[in-house]
């Protein structure tokens, strides 16, 4: 299911809209795009060889989200197939910023439903105190 | 917000239906009643003087659900105000069984939307191995 | 991603456990298995050629869950890959009963984490009044 | 449960953190603050005399979120009691912008866990086409 879009170098992950994702407005509830984006980040990390559960066992740390900026452009409905694009827009020692967006194919044309920027930082799991992103993770983000 | 229904001795907890709880069918998504029931169990325990987060710090254990049986009778909609009834139907050393139900007032008449039986057991949080329900909890369930 | 297990004739759907599915106990929250089971039913219907969003446009009706019975045997954790098995155990004019279960591969051995029976009925979407399951759906369940 | 903070004129709504809100990191999952904020907006509208389900029946329209900006400052845990503050920062004919934040009392001192700006627009429910916020709603936002 993993695809890397050659044109844009985005990591692309498919997500199907189920009943649980929709609300009485007949559309995907706005908070659920943050779930979709988190799933896509997890799969992007896995694609880079990073398993978060194992990483925590090894390092005692984990990623947490520190800021999000989202723009909702169009609505998704039940049974829609979305593609979540993920790309690093900034990688620092203390945090990463990811550009993510949700797309749907409408009659052969890709339309953007939602786009956002997600800032994630690294913390010690026990204390939740900020720390440096492990170099084993950083080194995988930008191959030499 | 805590009320104990004098007639039935049930613990009663009010829950409002929000957008997040509904789906594209215009009604509360079936899994979300299990969220409502869990909230009501947590408030019932708190009412008995049991704070689960603190209990885990003290005992290293926590409750987990081992079985559920649910009947969905009527649908709830956005903005509905529900009342969740909770009552112990069996209290053993290894597990508790709770009878729970969701009610709505329709023109002065209480109608049952959903009812179920929830079996919860006690486990050591680290290993998830079953253990005995702490006597400090059991003693609060049935006053002498 | 769709597989039909030749031995058992179950419909099998893979589901990955993400952060959103877990709770502070470090395991999948009990209500979320009902989400997993719903996703698997939706994909099973799609596999049979039934798209629920389209079906509602055509017939004005939809499936709703009327009863569930769940047994939780083992816990799933972050990053686990589950396989949801779905099988019709009863198909009537007014309702279907599905046997569903969640499995994980532990060192080459499939272990059952959770199993349940889900009864779904057909209702008119506007009125939520029960009706007969469309014959176009029933005919797809049991090939002649 | 409704309180208006006299000092700030914010609408304040209490929210308890339950198991469903937390994740395996032991803290509230980032998307769930958007659920908390939505609940608080719904109660703020109700406080102003606006019931969204009824409003949709009357006008055929509904609010949808068009943009969010969130900053996550501290983490909330199971059993925490939060207070969500809501205030209008901009009210136009086509959209409203709300400033919202989540607070916790730590030993008598209110600490901000999370703050954000939420832009909501008005759409026709059937077509999802943007429209003007009903004047019956706008008039309630700013008493003469």
XYZ file of C-alpha atoms in Angstrom:
576
model
C 0.000 0.000 0.000
C 3.001 2.285 0.265
C 3.707 4.529 -2.663
C 6.139 7.325 -3.183
C 4.969 9.791 -5.760
C 7.889 10.162 -8.141
C 6.936 13.619 -9.341
C 6.739 15.266 -5.973
C 8.708 12.901 -3.776
C 5.837 12.990 -1.289
C 5.085 9.886 0.701
C 1.525 8.894 -0.233
C -0.786 6.759 1.890
C -4.341 5.671 0.932
C -7.156 6.041 3.456
C -10.740 4.927 3.007
C -13.564 6.897 4.653
C -15.692 4.691 6.928
C -18.883 5.350 8.927
C -16.804 6.136 12.040
C -15.131 9.047 10.201
C -18.314 10.828 9.177
C -20.764 12.910 11.188
C -24.431 13.852 10.947
C -23.491 16.527 8.399
C -22.797 13.613 6.047
C -19.113 14.515 5.802
C -15.832 13.614 7.495
C -15.640 15.249 10.958
C -12.867 17.851 10.967
C -10.839 16.301 13.795
C -10.599 13.031 11.903
C -8.263 14.477 9.285
C -5.755 14.728 12.136
C -6.203 10.985 12.647
C -5.634 10.401 8.939
C -2.523 12.585 9.012
C -1.180 10.757 12.068
C -1.690 7.381 10.362
C 0.177 8.688 7.322
C 3.058 9.976 9.473
C 3.284 6.600 11.205
C 3.415 4.811 7.859
C 5.967 7.318 6.547
C 8.156 6.621 9.589
C 7.682 2.876 9.107
C 8.631 3.322 5.438
C 11.861 4.967 6.671
C 12.493 2.019 8.964
C 11.251 3.634 12.177
C 8.754 1.665 14.303
C 7.525 3.991 17.040
C 6.633 1.291 19.562
C 10.118 -0.263 19.217
C 11.767 3.175 19.175
C 10.202 3.985 22.510
C 11.453 0.725 24.027
C 14.966 1.569 22.823
C 15.152 5.287 23.526
C 12.464 5.919 26.145
C 11.172 8.748 23.969
C 8.334 9.489 21.577
C 7.073 12.125 19.166
C 4.327 14.498 20.268
C 2.556 17.129 18.187
C 3.304 20.699 19.264
C 1.423 22.702 16.616
C -0.964 22.221 13.700
C -2.278 24.511 11.018
C -5.095 23.119 8.888
C -7.117 24.390 5.944
C -10.298 22.554 5.035
C -11.111 23.141 1.371
C -13.605 20.469 0.362
C -15.558 17.755 2.186
C -15.032 14.005 2.030
C -17.916 11.554 2.249
C -18.534 7.938 3.197
C -16.720 5.451 0.919
C -14.383 8.104 -0.509
C -10.829 6.947 -1.108
C -8.333 9.600 -0.012
C -4.601 9.834 -0.537
C -2.603 11.510 2.195
C 0.596 13.217 1.060
C 3.407 13.717 3.566
C 6.625 15.660 3.093
C 9.231 17.065 5.490
C 9.289 20.836 5.280
C 11.742 21.353 8.143
C 13.941 18.955 10.116
C 15.686 20.318 13.197
C 17.308 18.776 16.258
C 14.310 19.498 18.462
C 11.410 19.205 16.048
C 10.200 18.328 12.572
C 7.640 20.169 10.484
C 5.618 18.105 8.038
C 3.471 19.356 5.173
C 0.498 17.035 4.783
C -2.578 17.056 2.582
C -5.575 14.879 1.707
C -6.506 14.331 -1.921
C -9.374 12.649 -3.751
C -9.629 11.639 -7.364
C -12.700 13.313 -8.900
C -13.272 11.986 -12.412
C -9.579 11.626 -13.086
C -8.587 14.894 -11.467
C -6.882 15.033 -8.081
C -8.542 17.598 -5.817
C -7.121 18.725 -2.507
C -9.640 18.402 0.355
C -7.479 19.546 3.202
C -3.900 20.620 3.803
C -1.881 21.389 6.861
C 1.420 21.800 8.605
C 2.153 19.607 11.610
C 5.031 20.310 13.988
C 6.208 17.335 16.015
C 8.751 17.365 18.814
C 10.560 14.670 20.719
C 9.933 14.069 24.425
C 11.013 11.634 27.096
C 7.946 9.436 27.527
C 8.043 9.299 31.330
C 8.508 12.996 32.022
C 7.174 14.487 28.759
C 10.236 16.790 28.814
C 11.482 17.896 25.366
C 14.659 16.369 24.030
C 16.598 15.957 20.815
C 15.187 13.877 17.988
C 17.312 10.687 17.981
C 20.043 10.867 15.346
C 18.985 7.384 14.195
C 15.715 9.013 13.100
C 17.226 12.219 11.692
C 19.733 10.306 9.604
C 16.918 8.462 7.857
C 15.140 11.670 6.855
C 17.834 12.939 4.538
C 20.044 10.319 2.956
C 23.590 11.627 2.363
C -23.960 16.268 37.625
C -24.002 13.045 39.626
C -27.401 11.656 40.495
C -28.490 8.436 42.083
C -31.960 7.401 41.025
C -33.765 6.665 44.287
C -36.280 4.281 42.750
C -33.803 1.945 41.158
C -30.594 2.719 42.978
C -28.858 2.995 39.602
C -26.031 5.443 39.219
C -27.150 7.919 36.536
C -24.831 10.034 34.414
C -25.943 12.589 31.781
C -24.284 12.597 28.345
C -24.927 15.038 25.548
C -24.672 13.885 21.920
C -22.169 15.971 19.934
C -21.169 16.008 16.251
C -18.258 13.644 16.997
C -20.699 10.977 18.223
C -22.879 10.891 15.119
C -22.262 9.396 11.695
C -23.503 9.992 8.162
C -26.639 8.010 9.003
C -27.584 11.002 11.173
C -27.467 8.901 14.339
C -24.994 7.983 17.073
C -22.413 5.492 15.757
C -22.884 2.130 17.525
C -19.359 1.942 18.977
C -19.821 5.286 20.697
C -22.312 3.903 23.195
C -19.370 1.915 24.557
C -17.594 5.246 25.066
C -20.654 6.614 26.851
C -20.842 3.500 29.040
C -17.126 3.733 29.873
C -17.517 7.405 30.892
C -20.434 6.424 33.117
C -18.431 3.587 34.729
C -15.563 5.995 35.389
C -17.923 8.489 37.026
C -19.583 5.699 39.004
C -16.163 4.631 40.322
C -15.302 8.261 41.087
C -18.638 8.555 42.921
C -17.532 5.548 45.016
C -14.251 7.272 45.740
C -12.134 5.388 43.203
C -9.924 7.443 40.865
C -8.515 5.051 38.267
C -5.373 7.041 37.482
C -4.507 7.225 41.197
C -5.517 3.585 41.730
C -3.058 2.490 39.073
C -0.244 4.475 40.692
C -1.012 2.771 44.006
C -1.724 -0.790 42.909
C -0.064 -1.104 39.501
C -3.326 -2.493 38.150
C -6.287 -1.395 36.073
C -9.684 -2.581 34.890
C -10.076 -3.964 31.373
C -13.252 -5.035 29.620
C -13.474 -8.769 28.951
C -16.956 -9.064 27.446
C -19.865 -6.927 26.289
C -23.402 -7.689 25.232
C -25.343 -4.813 23.704
C -28.853 -4.324 22.387
C -29.575 -1.267 20.289
C -33.275 -0.428 20.478
C -33.640 3.157 19.264
C -31.316 5.752 17.723
C -29.971 8.907 19.324
C -29.388 12.101 17.337
C -27.304 15.249 17.530
C -28.111 17.407 20.579
C -29.970 14.602 22.359
C -29.439 14.473 26.103
C -28.981 10.890 27.299
C -28.868 9.444 30.777
C -26.654 6.442 31.312
C -27.746 4.066 34.070
C -25.139 1.860 35.732
C -25.724 -0.927 38.248
C -23.579 -3.821 39.501
C -25.168 -7.113 38.520
C -22.318 -9.297 39.768
C -19.232 -8.557 41.863
C -16.614 -11.293 42.153
C -12.958 -11.395 43.165
C -11.773 -11.579 39.563
C -14.373 -9.538 37.730
C -17.436 -7.322 37.918
C -20.476 -7.391 35.682
C -22.309 -4.119 35.158
C -25.758 -3.601 33.702
C -25.793 -0.331 31.773
C -28.374 1.418 29.639
C -28.894 4.700 27.782
C -32.149 6.579 28.182
C -33.718 9.662 26.594
C -36.675 11.682 27.719
C -39.244 11.789 24.891
C -42.047 14.183 25.798
C -41.862 13.326 29.450
C -41.433 9.600 28.955
C -38.103 7.872 29.469
C -37.293 5.575 26.544
C -34.430 3.098 26.524
C -32.164 3.500 23.475
C -29.619 0.869 24.252
C -28.822 -1.594 27.040
C -25.953 -3.900 27.738
C -23.920 -5.989 30.114
C -20.238 -5.188 30.511
C -17.818 -7.561 32.213
C -14.652 -5.963 33.529
C -11.660 -7.713 35.011
C -8.595 -6.554 36.868
C -5.114 -6.853 35.364
C -1.576 -5.871 36.257
C -0.929 -2.917 33.964
C 2.602 -3.929 32.948
C 1.957 -7.564 32.119
C -1.814 -7.443 31.446
C -2.080 -10.620 33.553
C -5.401 -11.083 35.402
C -5.483 -10.533 39.130
C -7.908 -9.979 41.967
C -9.950 -6.809 42.120
C -8.388 -4.766 44.979
C -10.361 -5.186 48.173
C -10.312 -1.393 48.562
C -12.498 -1.299 45.441
C -14.690 -4.285 46.321
C -15.446 -2.928 49.777
C -16.843 0.244 48.243
C -19.281 -1.643 46.018
C -21.380 -3.086 48.813
C -21.508 -1.103 52.027
C -21.843 -3.345 55.105
C -5.515 -5.834 0.474
C -8.529 -8.112 0.233
C -7.992 -11.761 0.977
C -10.354 -14.651 1.287
C -8.999 -17.390 3.481
C -9.427 -20.548 1.462
C -9.598 -22.843 4.451
C -12.375 -21.088 6.259
C -13.975 -19.029 3.528
C -13.897 -16.037 5.877
C -13.440 -12.591 4.399
C -10.179 -11.259 5.882
C -9.254 -7.590 6.173
C -5.958 -6.234 7.583
C -6.020 -3.389 10.103
C -3.022 -1.624 11.577
C -3.173 -0.283 15.141
C -2.420 3.461 15.273
C -2.027 5.916 18.175
C -5.716 6.917 17.864
C -6.759 3.313 18.615
C -4.853 2.945 21.865
C -5.525 4.348 25.332
C -3.469 5.195 28.404
C -3.501 1.506 29.345
C -1.147 1.033 26.379
C -3.670 -1.168 24.575
C -6.460 -0.814 22.020
C -9.545 0.780 23.632
C -12.387 -1.760 23.722
C -14.859 0.299 21.680
C -12.382 0.543 18.829
C -12.712 -3.130 17.924
C -16.268 -2.251 16.915
C -14.765 0.317 14.540
C -12.412 -2.333 13.160
C -15.309 -4.755 12.721
C -17.397 -2.080 10.974
C -14.547 -1.324 8.553
C -14.249 -5.031 7.804
C -18.012 -5.353 7.190
C -17.869 -2.369 4.832
C -14.991 -3.937 2.892
C -16.759 -7.292 2.872
C -19.842 -5.623 1.370
C -17.648 -3.772 -1.145
C -16.009 -7.100 -2.014
C -19.532 -8.427 -2.745
C -20.194 -5.419 -4.968
C -22.218 -3.405 -2.458
C -21.243 0.246 -1.912
C -23.266 1.529 1.033
C -23.247 5.201 0.025
C -24.526 4.310 -3.460
C -26.971 1.754 -2.045
C -28.542 4.433 0.118
C -28.949 6.760 -2.860
C -30.705 3.954 -4.764
C -32.845 2.425 -2.037
C -33.157 5.119 0.631
C -32.105 2.559 3.219
C -29.073 1.592 5.246
C -27.796 -1.047 7.634
C -27.804 -0.368 11.371
C -26.442 -2.548 14.148
C -29.122 -3.964 16.454
C -27.031 -6.184 18.736
C -23.430 -7.092 19.499
C -21.792 -9.727 21.632
C -18.043 -9.378 22.127
C -15.380 -11.371 23.946
C -12.031 -9.726 24.550
C -9.349 -12.391 24.940
C -5.993 -10.646 24.453
C -4.859 -7.047 24.046
C -3.507 -5.376 20.924
C -0.809 -2.704 21.062
C 0.471 0.168 18.963
C 1.872 -0.931 15.587
C 0.239 -4.376 15.763
C -1.093 -5.686 12.481
C -4.490 -7.349 12.939
C -6.567 -9.404 10.573
C -10.309 -9.134 10.907
C -12.273 -12.220 9.879
C -15.896 -11.830 8.782
C -18.402 -14.554 8.029
C -22.195 -14.633 7.698
C -23.660 -16.817 10.399
C -27.297 -16.038 9.612
C -28.967 -14.219 6.721
C -32.654 -13.408 7.032
C -35.051 -11.027 5.293
C -34.939 -8.535 8.161
C -31.415 -8.933 9.495
C -27.995 -10.511 9.093
C -25.798 -11.951 11.821
C -22.052 -11.815 11.246
C -19.353 -13.683 13.129
C -16.272 -11.493 13.334
C -12.917 -11.836 15.026
C -9.560 -10.064 15.269
C -6.352 -12.041 14.901
C -2.651 -11.280 15.282
C 0.321 -13.278 14.149
C 2.538 -14.011 17.171
C 5.779 -15.637 16.009
C 4.061 -17.478 13.218
C 1.016 -18.471 15.217
C -2.343 -16.784 14.714
C -3.876 -15.790 18.051
C -7.426 -14.550 18.460
C -7.610 -11.220 20.322
C -11.316 -10.655 20.192
C -14.391 -12.281 18.710
C -17.987 -11.280 18.418
C -21.361 -11.599 16.815
C -22.895 -8.546 15.202
C -26.540 -8.369 14.187
C -27.359 -5.787 11.552
C -30.799 -4.808 10.324
C -32.061 -2.741 7.444
C -33.862 0.577 8.008
C -35.279 3.387 5.925
C -32.711 6.160 6.414
C -35.235 8.995 6.844
C -37.537 7.330 9.350
C -35.182 4.684 10.814
C -38.079 2.233 10.490
C -37.065 -1.421 9.948
C -37.504 -2.929 6.521
C -36.420 -5.878 4.430
C -32.809 -6.244 3.386
C -32.764 -5.448 -0.371
C -32.816 -8.630 -2.437
C -29.931 -7.180 -4.481
C -27.852 -7.481 -1.301
C -29.211 -10.841 -0.153
C -28.584 -12.410 -3.547
C -24.911 -11.523 -3.318
C -24.483 -13.226 0.052
C -25.118 -16.753 -1.161
C -24.233 -17.484 -4.780
C -26.571 -20.083 -6.296
C -22.362 23.365 34.107
C -22.268 26.568 32.072
C -20.149 29.365 33.407
C -19.185 32.697 32.004
C -15.923 33.961 33.394
C -16.652 37.492 34.502
C -13.097 38.724 34.173
C -12.602 37.682 30.589
C -16.144 37.255 29.326
C -15.088 33.902 27.857
C -17.624 31.124 27.712
C -16.183 28.308 29.847
C -17.117 24.627 29.548
C -15.753 21.809 31.748
C -14.517 18.597 30.124
C -13.300 15.501 31.915
C -10.575 13.349 30.319
C -11.710 9.722 29.888
C -9.915 6.575 28.671
C -11.224 7.158 25.118
C -9.398 10.508 24.976
C -5.958 9.185 25.864
C -3.452 7.215 23.812
C -0.591 4.815 24.530
C 1.643 7.811 25.270
C -0.454 8.201 28.424
C -1.744 11.608 27.313
C -4.710 13.063 25.423
C -4.387 12.352 21.676
C -3.863 15.621 19.802
C -6.935 15.312 17.569
C -9.187 14.986 20.601
C -8.694 18.620 21.615
C -10.601 19.442 18.423
C -13.440 17.294 19.767
C -13.286 19.159 23.082
C -13.316 22.504 21.265
C -16.268 21.439 19.122
C -18.244 20.401 22.224
C -17.484 23.773 23.789
C -18.606 25.634 20.628
C -21.840 23.632 20.605
C -22.501 24.495 24.261
C -21.597 28.125 23.623
C -24.144 28.229 20.779
C -26.715 26.497 22.997
C -25.966 29.079 25.699
C -26.775 31.776 23.094
C -30.044 30.013 22.296
C -28.870 28.260 19.121
C -29.567 24.518 18.811
C -27.734 23.286 15.731
C -30.020 20.337 14.981
C -33.088 22.600 15.126
C -31.280 25.354 13.204
C -30.604 22.967 10.359
C -34.256 21.918 10.223
C -35.259 25.588 9.991
C -32.595 26.955 7.661
C -31.240 23.926 5.814
C -27.740 25.055 6.740
C -24.969 24.189 9.155
C -21.574 25.351 10.363
C -18.440 23.678 9.025
C -14.851 24.298 10.082
C -12.706 25.896 7.372
C -9.420 26.415 9.221
C -7.734 25.636 12.533
C -4.513 26.739 14.142
C -3.511 24.902 17.289
C -0.643 25.134 19.762
C -0.092 22.276 22.158
C 1.738 23.519 25.253
C 1.267 20.873 27.944
C -0.256 17.388 28.082
C -3.468 16.311 29.744
C -3.862 12.903 31.388
C -6.611 10.494 32.361
C -9.028 11.910 34.958
C -7.866 15.504 34.409
C -10.613 18.098 34.548
C -10.182 20.700 31.805
C -11.950 23.974 31.213
C -12.419 25.043 27.619
C -12.565 28.793 27.031
C -14.361 30.110 23.946
C -14.498 33.680 22.678
C -15.440 35.252 19.337
C -12.425 36.944 17.816
C -14.094 37.829 14.512
C -17.722 37.688 13.345
C -18.405 38.252 9.656
C -21.297 37.531 7.315
C -19.596 34.474 5.840
C -17.608 33.137 8.775
C -16.747 33.371 12.457
C -13.345 33.040 14.052
C -13.237 31.686 17.595
C -10.344 31.771 20.026
C -10.427 28.635 22.147
C -8.134 27.204 24.805
C -7.969 24.310 27.272
C -6.982 24.960 30.874
C -6.246 22.817 33.905
C -6.010 23.805 37.516
C -2.589 22.758 38.863
C -2.446 23.333 42.620
C -4.620 26.405 42.409
C -2.970 27.845 39.326
C -4.674 27.726 35.933
C -2.278 26.461 33.261
C -2.999 26.567 29.552
C -2.578 23.164 27.879
C -3.575 24.072 24.386
C -4.875 27.086 22.481
C -6.161 27.627 19.001
C -8.107 29.632 16.492
C -11.008 27.969 14.723
C -12.645 29.478 11.641
C -16.169 28.247 10.945
C -18.276 29.020 7.901
C -21.892 28.478 7.017
C -22.959 26.078 4.265
C -26.149 24.724 2.791
C -26.277 21.178 4.180
C -27.405 19.505 0.963
C -24.921 21.103 -1.427
C -22.181 22.127 1.037
C -22.078 25.471 -0.796
C -21.030 28.470 1.348
C -23.676 30.952 2.394
C -24.274 33.759 4.847
C -24.423 33.042 8.569
C -28.129 33.395 9.479
C -28.833 36.808 10.975
C -30.712 35.056 13.790
C -27.339 33.637 14.814
C -25.294 36.788 14.196
C -27.669 38.919 16.224
C -27.124 36.704 19.252
C -23.353 37.093 19.134
C -23.285 40.789 19.906
C -26.167 42.162 21.950
C -27.008 45.772 20.988
